[in-house]
Each structure stands twice: as structure tokens, then as C-alpha cells.
mmCIF file of C-alpha atoms in Angstrom:
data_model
loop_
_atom_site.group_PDB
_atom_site.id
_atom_site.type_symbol
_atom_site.label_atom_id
_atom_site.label_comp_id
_atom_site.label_asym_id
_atom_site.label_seq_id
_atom_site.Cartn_x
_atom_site.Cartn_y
_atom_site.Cartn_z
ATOM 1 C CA UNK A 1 0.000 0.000 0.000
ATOM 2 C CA UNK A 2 1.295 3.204 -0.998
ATOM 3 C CA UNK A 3 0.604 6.916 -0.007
ATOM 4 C CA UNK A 4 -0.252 9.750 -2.272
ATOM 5 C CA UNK A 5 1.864 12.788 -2.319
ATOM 6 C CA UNK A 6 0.385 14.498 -5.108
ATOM 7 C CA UNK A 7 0.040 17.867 -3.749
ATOM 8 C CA UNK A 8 -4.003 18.496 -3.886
ATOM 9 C CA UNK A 9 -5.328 21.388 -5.908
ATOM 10 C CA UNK A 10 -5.291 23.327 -3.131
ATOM 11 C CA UNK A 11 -2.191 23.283 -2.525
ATOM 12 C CA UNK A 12 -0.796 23.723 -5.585
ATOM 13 C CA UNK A 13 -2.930 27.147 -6.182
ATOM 14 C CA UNK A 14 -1.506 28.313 -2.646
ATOM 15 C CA UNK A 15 1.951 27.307 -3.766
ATOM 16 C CA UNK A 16 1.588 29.393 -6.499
ATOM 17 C CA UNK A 17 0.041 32.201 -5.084
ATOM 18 C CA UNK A 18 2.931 32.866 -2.526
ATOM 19 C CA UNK A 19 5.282 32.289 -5.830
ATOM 20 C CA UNK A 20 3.890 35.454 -6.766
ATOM 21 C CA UNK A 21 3.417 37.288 -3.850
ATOM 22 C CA UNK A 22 7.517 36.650 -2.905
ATOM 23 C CA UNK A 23 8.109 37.559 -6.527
ATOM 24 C CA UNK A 24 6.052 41.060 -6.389
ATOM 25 C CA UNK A 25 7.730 41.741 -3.272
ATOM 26 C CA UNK A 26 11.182 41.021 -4.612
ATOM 27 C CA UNK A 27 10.476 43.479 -7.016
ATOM 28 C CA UNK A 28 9.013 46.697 -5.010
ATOM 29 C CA UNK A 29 12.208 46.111 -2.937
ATOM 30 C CA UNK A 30 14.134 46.039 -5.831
ATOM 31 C CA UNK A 31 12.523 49.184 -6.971
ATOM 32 C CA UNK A 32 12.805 50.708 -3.870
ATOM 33 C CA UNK A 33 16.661 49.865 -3.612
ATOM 34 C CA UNK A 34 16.998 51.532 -7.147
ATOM 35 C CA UNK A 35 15.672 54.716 -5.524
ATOM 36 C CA UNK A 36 18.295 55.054 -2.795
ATOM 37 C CA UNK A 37 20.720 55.332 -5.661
ATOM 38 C CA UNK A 38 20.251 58.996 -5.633
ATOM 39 C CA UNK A 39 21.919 59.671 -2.030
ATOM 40 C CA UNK A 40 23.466 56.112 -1.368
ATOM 41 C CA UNK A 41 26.649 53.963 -2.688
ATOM 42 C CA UNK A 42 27.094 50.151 -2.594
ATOM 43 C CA UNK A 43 29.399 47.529 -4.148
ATOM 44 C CA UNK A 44 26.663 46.458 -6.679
ATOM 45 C CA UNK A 45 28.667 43.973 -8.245
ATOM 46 C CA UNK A 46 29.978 42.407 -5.071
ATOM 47 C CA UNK A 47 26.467 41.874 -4.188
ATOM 48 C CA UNK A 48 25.228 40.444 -7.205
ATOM 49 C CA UNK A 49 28.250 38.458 -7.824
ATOM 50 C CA UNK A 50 27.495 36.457 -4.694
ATOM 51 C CA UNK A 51 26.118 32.637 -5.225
ATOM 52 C CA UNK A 52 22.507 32.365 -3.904
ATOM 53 C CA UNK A 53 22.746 29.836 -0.888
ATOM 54 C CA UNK A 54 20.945 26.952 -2.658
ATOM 55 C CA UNK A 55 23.560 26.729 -4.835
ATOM 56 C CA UNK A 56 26.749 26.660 -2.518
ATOM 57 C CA UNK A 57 28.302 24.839 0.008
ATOM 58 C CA UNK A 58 26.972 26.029 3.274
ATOM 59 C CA UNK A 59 29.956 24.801 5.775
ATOM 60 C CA UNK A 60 32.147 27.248 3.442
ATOM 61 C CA UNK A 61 29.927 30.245 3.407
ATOM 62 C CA UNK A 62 29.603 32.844 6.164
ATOM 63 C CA UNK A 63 26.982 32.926 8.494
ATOM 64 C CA UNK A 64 26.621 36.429 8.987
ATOM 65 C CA UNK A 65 27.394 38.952 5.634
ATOM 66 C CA UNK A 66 27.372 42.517 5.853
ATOM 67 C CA UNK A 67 26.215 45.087 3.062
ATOM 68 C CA UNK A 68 28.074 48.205 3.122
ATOM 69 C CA UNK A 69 26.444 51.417 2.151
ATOM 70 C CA UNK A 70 27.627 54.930 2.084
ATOM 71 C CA UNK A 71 26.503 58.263 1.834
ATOM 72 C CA UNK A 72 27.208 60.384 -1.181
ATOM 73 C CA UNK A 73 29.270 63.400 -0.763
ATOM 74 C CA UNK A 74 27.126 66.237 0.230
ATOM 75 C CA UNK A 75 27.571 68.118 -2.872
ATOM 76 C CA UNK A 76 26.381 65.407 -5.462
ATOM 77 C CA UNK A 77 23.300 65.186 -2.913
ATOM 78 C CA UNK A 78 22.324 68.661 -2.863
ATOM 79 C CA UNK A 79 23.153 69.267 -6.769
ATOM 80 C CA UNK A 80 20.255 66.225 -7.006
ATOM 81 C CA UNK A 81 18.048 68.117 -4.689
ATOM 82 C CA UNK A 82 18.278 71.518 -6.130
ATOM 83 C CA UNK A 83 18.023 70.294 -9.507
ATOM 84 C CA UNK A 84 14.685 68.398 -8.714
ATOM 85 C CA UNK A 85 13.205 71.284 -6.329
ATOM 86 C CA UNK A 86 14.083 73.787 -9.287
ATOM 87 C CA UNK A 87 12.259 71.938 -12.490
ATOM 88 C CA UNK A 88 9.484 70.658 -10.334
ATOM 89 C CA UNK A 89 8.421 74.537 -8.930
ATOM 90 C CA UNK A 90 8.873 75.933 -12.496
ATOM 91 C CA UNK A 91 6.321 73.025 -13.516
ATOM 92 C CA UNK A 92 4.139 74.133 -10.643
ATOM 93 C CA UNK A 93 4.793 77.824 -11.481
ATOM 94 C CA UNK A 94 3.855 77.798 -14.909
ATOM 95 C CA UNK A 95 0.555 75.748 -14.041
ATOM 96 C CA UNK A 96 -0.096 78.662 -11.747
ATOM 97 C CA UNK A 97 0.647 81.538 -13.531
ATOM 98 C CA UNK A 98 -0.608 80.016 -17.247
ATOM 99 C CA UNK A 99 -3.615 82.413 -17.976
ATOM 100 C CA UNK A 100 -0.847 85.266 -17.233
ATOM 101 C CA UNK A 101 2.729 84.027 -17.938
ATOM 102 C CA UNK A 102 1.354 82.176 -21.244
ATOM 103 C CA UNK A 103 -0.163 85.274 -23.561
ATOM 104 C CA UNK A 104 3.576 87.200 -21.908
ATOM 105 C CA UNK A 105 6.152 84.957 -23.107
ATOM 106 C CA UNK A 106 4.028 84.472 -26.646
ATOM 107 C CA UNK A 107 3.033 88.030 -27.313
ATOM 108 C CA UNK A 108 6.202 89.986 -25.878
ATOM 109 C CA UNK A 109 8.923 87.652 -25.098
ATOM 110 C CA UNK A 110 8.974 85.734 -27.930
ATOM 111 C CA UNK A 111 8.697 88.429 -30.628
ATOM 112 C CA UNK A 112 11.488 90.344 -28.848
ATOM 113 C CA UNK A 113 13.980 87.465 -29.256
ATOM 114 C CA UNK A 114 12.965 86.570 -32.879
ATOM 115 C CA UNK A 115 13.798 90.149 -33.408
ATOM 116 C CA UNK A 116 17.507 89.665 -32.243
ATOM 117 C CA UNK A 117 17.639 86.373 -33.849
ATOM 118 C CA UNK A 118 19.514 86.978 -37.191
ATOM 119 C CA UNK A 119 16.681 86.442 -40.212
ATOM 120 C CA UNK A 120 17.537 83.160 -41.938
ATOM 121 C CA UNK A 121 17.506 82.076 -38.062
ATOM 122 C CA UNK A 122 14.029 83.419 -37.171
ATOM 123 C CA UNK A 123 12.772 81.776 -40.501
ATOM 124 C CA UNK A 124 13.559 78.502 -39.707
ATOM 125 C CA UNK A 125 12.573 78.726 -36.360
ATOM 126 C CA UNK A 126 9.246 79.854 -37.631
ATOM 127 C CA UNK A 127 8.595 77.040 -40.003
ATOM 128 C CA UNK A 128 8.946 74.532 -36.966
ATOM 129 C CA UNK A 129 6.714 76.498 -35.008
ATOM 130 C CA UNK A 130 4.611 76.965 -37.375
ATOM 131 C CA UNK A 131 4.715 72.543 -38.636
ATOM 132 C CA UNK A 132 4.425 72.129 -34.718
ATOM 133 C CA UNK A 133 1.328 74.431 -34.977
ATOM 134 C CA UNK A 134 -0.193 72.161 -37.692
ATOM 135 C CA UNK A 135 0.746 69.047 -36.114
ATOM 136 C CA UNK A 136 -1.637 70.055 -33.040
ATOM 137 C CA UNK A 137 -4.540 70.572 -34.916
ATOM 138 C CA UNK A 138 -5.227 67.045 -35.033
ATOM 139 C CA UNK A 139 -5.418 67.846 -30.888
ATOM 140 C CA UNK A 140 -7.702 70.821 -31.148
ATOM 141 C CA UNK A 141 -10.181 68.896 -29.504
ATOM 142 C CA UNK A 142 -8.385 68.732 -26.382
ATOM 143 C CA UNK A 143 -8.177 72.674 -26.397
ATOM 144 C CA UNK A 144 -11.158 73.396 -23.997
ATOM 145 C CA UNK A 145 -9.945 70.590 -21.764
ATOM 146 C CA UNK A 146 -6.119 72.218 -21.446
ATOM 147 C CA UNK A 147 -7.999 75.600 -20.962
ATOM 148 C CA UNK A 148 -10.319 73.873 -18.015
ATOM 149 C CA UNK A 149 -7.250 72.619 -16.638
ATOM 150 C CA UNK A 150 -5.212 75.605 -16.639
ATOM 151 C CA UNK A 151 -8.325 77.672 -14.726
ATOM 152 C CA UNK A 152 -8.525 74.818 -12.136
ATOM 153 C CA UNK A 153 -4.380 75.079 -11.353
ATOM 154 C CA UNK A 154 -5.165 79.294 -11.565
ATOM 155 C CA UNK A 155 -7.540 78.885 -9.060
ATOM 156 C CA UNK A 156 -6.893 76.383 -6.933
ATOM 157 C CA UNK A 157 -3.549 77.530 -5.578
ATOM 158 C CA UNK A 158 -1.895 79.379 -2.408
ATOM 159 C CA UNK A 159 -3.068 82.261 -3.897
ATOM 160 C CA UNK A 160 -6.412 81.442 -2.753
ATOM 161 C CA UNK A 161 -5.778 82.499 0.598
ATOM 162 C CA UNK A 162 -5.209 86.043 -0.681
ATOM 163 C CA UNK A 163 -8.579 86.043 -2.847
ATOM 164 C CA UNK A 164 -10.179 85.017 0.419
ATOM 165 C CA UNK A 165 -8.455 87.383 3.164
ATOM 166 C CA UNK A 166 -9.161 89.792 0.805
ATOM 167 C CA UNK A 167 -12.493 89.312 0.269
ATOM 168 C CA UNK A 168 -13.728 88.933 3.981
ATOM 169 C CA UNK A 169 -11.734 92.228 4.961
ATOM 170 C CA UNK A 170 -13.477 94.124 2.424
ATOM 171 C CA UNK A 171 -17.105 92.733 2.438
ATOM 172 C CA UNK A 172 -17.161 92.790 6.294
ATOM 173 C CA UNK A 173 -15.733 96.514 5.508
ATOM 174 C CA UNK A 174 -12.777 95.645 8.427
ATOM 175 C CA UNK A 175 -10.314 97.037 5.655
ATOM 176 C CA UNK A 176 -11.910 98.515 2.478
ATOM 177 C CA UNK A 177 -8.967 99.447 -0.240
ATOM 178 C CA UNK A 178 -10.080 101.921 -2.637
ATOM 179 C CA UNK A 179 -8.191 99.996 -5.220
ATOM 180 C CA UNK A 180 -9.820 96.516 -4.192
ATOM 181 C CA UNK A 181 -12.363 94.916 -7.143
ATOM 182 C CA UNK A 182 -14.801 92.628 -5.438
ATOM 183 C CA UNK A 183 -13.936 88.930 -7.440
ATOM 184 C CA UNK A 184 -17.685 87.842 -6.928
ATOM 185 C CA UNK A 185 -19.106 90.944 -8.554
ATOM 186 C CA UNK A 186 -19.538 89.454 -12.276
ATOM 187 C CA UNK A 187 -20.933 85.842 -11.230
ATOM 188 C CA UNK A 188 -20.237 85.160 -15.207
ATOM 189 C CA UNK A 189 -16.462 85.860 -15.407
ATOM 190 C CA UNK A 190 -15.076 85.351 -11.391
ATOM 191 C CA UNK A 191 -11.105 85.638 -12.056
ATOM 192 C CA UNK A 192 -9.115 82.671 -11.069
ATOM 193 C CA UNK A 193 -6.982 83.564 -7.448
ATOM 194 C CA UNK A 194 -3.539 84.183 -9.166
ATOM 195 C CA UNK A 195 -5.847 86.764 -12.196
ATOM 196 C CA UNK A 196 -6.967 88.368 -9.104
ATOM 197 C CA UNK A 197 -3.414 88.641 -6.711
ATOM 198 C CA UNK A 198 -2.506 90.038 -10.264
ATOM 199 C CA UNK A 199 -5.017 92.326 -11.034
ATOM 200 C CA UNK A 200 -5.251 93.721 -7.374
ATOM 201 C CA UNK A 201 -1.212 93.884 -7.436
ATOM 202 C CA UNK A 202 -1.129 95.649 -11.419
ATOM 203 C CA UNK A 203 -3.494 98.009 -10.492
ATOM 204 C CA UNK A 204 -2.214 99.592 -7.232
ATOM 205 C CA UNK A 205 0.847 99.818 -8.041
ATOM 206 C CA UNK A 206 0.858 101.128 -11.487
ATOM 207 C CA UNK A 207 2.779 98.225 -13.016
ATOM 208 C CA UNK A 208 2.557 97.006 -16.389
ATOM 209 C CA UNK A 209 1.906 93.775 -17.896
ATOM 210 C CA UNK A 210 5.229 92.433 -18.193
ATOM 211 C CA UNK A 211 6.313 93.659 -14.815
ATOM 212 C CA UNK A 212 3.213 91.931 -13.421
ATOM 213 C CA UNK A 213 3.595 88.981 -15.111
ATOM 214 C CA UNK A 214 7.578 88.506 -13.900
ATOM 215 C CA UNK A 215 6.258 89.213 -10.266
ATOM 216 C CA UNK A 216 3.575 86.826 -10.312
ATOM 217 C CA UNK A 217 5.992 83.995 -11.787
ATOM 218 C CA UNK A 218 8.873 84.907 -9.146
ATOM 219 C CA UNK A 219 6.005 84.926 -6.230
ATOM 220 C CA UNK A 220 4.539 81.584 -7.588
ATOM 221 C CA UNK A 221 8.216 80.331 -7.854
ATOM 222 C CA UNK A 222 8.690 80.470 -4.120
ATOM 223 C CA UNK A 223 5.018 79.601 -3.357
ATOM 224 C CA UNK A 224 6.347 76.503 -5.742
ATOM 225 C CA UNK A 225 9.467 76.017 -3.974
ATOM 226 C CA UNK A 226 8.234 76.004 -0.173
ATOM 227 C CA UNK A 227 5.706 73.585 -1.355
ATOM 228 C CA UNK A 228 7.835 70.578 -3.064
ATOM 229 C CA UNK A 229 11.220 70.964 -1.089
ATOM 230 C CA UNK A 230 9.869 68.474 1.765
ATOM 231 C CA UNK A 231 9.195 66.111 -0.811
ATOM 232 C CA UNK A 232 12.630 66.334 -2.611
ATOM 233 C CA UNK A 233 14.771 66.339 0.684
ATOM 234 C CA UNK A 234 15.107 62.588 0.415
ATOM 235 C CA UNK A 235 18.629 62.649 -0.351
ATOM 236 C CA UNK A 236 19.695 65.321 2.178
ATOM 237 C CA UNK A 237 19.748 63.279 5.096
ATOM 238 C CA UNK A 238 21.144 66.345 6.945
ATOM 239 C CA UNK A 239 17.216 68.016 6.937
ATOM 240 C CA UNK A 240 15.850 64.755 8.595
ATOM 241 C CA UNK A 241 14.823 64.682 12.152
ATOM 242 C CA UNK A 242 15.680 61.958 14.667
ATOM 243 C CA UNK A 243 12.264 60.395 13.907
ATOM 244 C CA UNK A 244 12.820 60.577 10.244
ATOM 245 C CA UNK A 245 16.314 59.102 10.536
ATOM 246 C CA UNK A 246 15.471 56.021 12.141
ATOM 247 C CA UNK A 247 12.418 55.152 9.499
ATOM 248 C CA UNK A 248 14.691 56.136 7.093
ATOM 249 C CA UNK A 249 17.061 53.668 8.043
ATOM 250 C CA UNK A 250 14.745 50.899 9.074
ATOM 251 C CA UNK A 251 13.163 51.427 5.596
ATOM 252 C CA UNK A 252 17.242 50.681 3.732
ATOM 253 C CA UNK A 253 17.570 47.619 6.435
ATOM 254 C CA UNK A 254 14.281 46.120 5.221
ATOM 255 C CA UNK A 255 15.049 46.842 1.504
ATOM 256 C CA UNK A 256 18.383 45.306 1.103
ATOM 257 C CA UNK A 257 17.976 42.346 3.517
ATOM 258 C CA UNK A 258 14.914 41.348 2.511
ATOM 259 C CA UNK A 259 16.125 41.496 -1.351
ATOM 260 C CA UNK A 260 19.491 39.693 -0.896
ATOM 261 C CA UNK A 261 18.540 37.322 1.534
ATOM 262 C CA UNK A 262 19.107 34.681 -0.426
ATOM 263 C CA UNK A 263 22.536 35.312 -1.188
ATOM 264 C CA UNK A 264 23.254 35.074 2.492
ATOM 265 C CA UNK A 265 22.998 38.698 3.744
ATOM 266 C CA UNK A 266 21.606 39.454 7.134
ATOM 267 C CA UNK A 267 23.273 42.718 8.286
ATOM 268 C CA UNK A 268 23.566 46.372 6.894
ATOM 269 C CA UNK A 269 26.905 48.598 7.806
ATOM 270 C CA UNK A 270 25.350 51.897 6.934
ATOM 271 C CA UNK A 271 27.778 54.704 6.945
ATOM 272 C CA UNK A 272 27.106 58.399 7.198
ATOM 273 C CA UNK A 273 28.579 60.822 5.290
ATOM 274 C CA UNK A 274 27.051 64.410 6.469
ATOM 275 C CA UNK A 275 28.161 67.695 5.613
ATOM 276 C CA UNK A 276 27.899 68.800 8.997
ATOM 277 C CA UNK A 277 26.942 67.244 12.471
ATOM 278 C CA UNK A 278 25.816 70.695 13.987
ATOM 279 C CA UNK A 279 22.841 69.968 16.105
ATOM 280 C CA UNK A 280 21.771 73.492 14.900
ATOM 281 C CA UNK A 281 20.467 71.394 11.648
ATOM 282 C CA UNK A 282 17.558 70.363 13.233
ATOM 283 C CA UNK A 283 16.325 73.702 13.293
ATOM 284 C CA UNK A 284 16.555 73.508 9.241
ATOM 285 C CA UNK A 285 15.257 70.483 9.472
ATOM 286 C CA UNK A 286 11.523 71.317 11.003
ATOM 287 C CA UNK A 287 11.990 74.533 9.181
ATOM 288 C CA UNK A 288 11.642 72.249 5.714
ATOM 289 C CA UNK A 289 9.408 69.621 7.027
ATOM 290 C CA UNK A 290 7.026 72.935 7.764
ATOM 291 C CA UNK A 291 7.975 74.449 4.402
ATOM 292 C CA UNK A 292 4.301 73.944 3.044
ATOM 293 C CA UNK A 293 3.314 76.074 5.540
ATOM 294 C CA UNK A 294 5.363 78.870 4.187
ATOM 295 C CA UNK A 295 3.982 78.106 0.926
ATOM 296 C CA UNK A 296 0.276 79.589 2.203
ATOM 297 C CA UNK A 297 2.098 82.220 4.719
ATOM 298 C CA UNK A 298 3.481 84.192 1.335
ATOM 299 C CA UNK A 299 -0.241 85.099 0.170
ATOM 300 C CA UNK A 300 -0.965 86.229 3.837
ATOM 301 C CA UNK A 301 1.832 88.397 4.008
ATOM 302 C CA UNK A 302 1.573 89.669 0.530
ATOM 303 C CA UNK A 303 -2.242 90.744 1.252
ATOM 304 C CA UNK A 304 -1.006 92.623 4.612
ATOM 305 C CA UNK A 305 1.563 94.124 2.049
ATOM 306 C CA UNK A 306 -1.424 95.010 -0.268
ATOM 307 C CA UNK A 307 -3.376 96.544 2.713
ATOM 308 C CA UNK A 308 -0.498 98.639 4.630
ATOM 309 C CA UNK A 309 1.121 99.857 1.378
#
């Protein structure tokens, strides 16, 4: 009499399920190992070059193996960061800013530099615009869409909170400012929060378009800035608290254990390589993890401007 081993159905689909299960989570640590590459160093090869522990004598291989990782040098960390905080609040700036910066830079920035472009030059570069121009037709659906989308990101923006300040002062008469245009007096045509900071801003100061459209881009900028430098600070290790730190480095333990554990590693040797140890950083460092903050303070302080002035 013999037993059956067949694995039942059952088993098999369970088998198979934590096949895939181990194999997605191989792969989000994997990605997530690929992402410390921006502020961390490793002996990639070393680690890869290592038998998995199937395939090896075990009396001949160590029991314990450490990974060593390093910091980058300071400077290739914060050329990351700044590069990364600068395109992404440009982005955000120009989403801001569109209904205002767009018609500037195509009605009087562009014509100015075609005009100090030497002719043959400006030709060319006005048959690509121009094939470019034709090539988008086939999009002109999309048009209202873009135009919806640009009004929403207008609107919808730290320069709400001066459109709002603004608009209690003055229509609980607290402050009235003779040069203050009430945003909900044309229900058909209500101005999107960085059209009014503009208008108000144009107006009482004299300024003209092209000054007010470089002012609103620079104060959009920093709104920008204060509002995605948290996020990008990943790499500067020096703007983490003592909270952060030690997720931070739980999160690289987990990573790289858990994604060369089969070639036999069970310890990570992290080493720090800080521009400066200054407990003084900390203050930096709640300053940036409060940065959004800032990013809603500028408004507020730039309406008080608007009043006092």
C-alpha cells in the first residue's frame, strides 16, 4: 500500500500564489533599492556576484554577511536636490501663472527674441513652429480641456488664501482698499486667485503687464518652492529629524535584507557621510518639514503688504 503525495489542488494554487506574492515583493524592494541610488553607494557587483545559498556549500559560506552602504558626498546630494526642487516649482509655477505668464512669453517675449535672432535664423525657427502648430490641430479637440485645466491650477492655488483674506476684509468693511475689485461681482467671469493677486497687485501699483507677469511667476516660484522641497529632501539626510532618521534607516535595512537574503545577507553597515553634524540642523530640518506652511504664509503676508502699502 502506498501513499499519495500528489500535492491536492489546493495546494498547488496556494503554492503558487505565494510564488507570486515573494516575486512582487522582490520586485518593489528592488525598486525601492533603485531609488536610494540617488543619495546612497554600494558595491553592486559584489552583491550580485554572490552565489545564492541553494547553490553553494553552506559549511564554506559565512553565516553572517554585511552590506556596506555609504553616503554620497554632500555636494552630489544637494546638486540632485536643487536640480529636482528647481524643475518641479517651475512646472508648478507655470501651471499657476498660465492664464498670465502664457499670452507674456508668446506676445512679448517671444517676438522680442525673434527680433535679435539673425533672419535666416528666425525663418527657420518659424517654419517649426509653425509645422508644430499644424501638427496640433489634429489635438484641437483637447483645447477646452487644457484651458479647463489651466483655470482649475489658476484657481486652486496658495493664492487662494489672498482672494479670500481679501475678500472677507473688504465685504465685512474691516479694511476697504479703494483699489480693491470685489472677485464675486460678475458671477459670469469670477477671475481665477492668481488673475486676481494680479489684477489687485497691477493696479495699485501702477505696473505694467510684463512687470506683473515677472512678479507673479517669481512669487509663484517660491510659493512653488516652499511647497515641493519636503518632498525632494530625500537625499539630504542632513534636513531629517531623529524620527525621520530612524524610518529612514529601518526602511534601507528592510530593503536590502529582505532582497538579498538569499545570497546570504543578514546585516547592513550603513555609513554616514554628512556635511555637517551641527545639532543646529535640526532647526533647518523642522523649518523644511514645515515648508508647506510657508507656501500659504506668502499670500498672507503679501495681502497685509497690499493693505499697509
Amino acid at each position: 500500500m502506498t501513499l499519495d503525495t500528489t500535492p491536492s489542488d489546493e495546494e498547488q494554487l496556494q503554492q503558487a500564489f505565494n510564488w507570486v506574492k515573494e516575486k512582487v515583493k522582490k520586485q518593489q524592494l528592488k525598486s525601492t533599492i533603485s531609488n536610494y541610488k540617488r543619495g546612497l553607494e554600494w558595491d553592486e557587483e559584489q552583491l550580485n556576484g554572490t552565489e545564492p545559498l541553494e547553490d553553494i556549500n553552506l559549511e564554506h559560506f559565512p553565516k553572517k554577511t554585511i552590506i556596506d552602504i555609504k553616503e554620497k558626498q554632500f555636494r552630489v546630494r544637494f546638486s540632485y536636490f536643487s536640480l529636482r526642487s528647481l524643475l518641479l516649482s517651475v512646472g508648478i509655477s507655470i501651471a499657476i501663472t498660465a492664464p498670465i505668464t502664457f499670452p507674456w512669453l508668446f506676445e512679448f517675449v517671444m517676438p522680442d527674441i525673434m527680433a535679435l535672432i539673425p533672419p535666416f535664423l528666425a525663418d527657420i525657427i518659424e517654419d517649426m513652429i509653425k509645422s508644430i502648430q499644424s501638427f496640433l490641430t489634429i489635438f484641437a479637440w483637447a483645447e477646452p480641456i487644457i484651458k479647463f485645466l489651466m483655470q482649475i491650477a489658476a484657481t486652486f492655488n496658495p493664492f487662494l488664501v489672498y482672494m479670500t483674506i481679501m475678500y472677507i476684509l473688504n465685504s465685512t468693511e474691516i479694511i476697504h482698499d479703494e483699489y480693491y475689485e470685489d472677485p464675486l461681482a460678475d458671477l459670469s467671469n469670477i477671475p481665477s486667485a492668481a488673475d486676481f493677486f494680479a489684477s489687485d497687485f497691477q493696479m495699485k501699483f501702477n505696473l505694467s503687464f510684463t512687470e506683473i507677469a515677472v512678479f507673479l511667476f517669481l512669487v509663484s516660484f517660491f510659493i512653488s518652492l516652499f511647497l515641493v522641497i519636503r518632498g525632494e529632501r530625500e537625499v539630504i539626510y542632513e534636513f531629517f529629524t531623529k524620527k525621520e532618521e530612524e524610518k529612514f534607516m529601518e526602511e534601507v535595512e528592510e530593503a536590502f535584507i529582505g532582497y538579498y537574503k538569499d545570497k546570504g545577507y543578514e546585516k547592513v553597515n550603513y555609513i554616514e557621510n554628512r556635511f555637517s553634524e551641527s545639532p543646529n540642523l535640526i532647526y533647518i530640518a523642522y523649518l523644511v518639514k514645515l515648508s508647506p506652511i510657508l507656501s500659504f504664509f506668502i499670500p498672507l503676508a503679501l495681502a497685509m503688504v497690499f493693505l499697509i502699502l
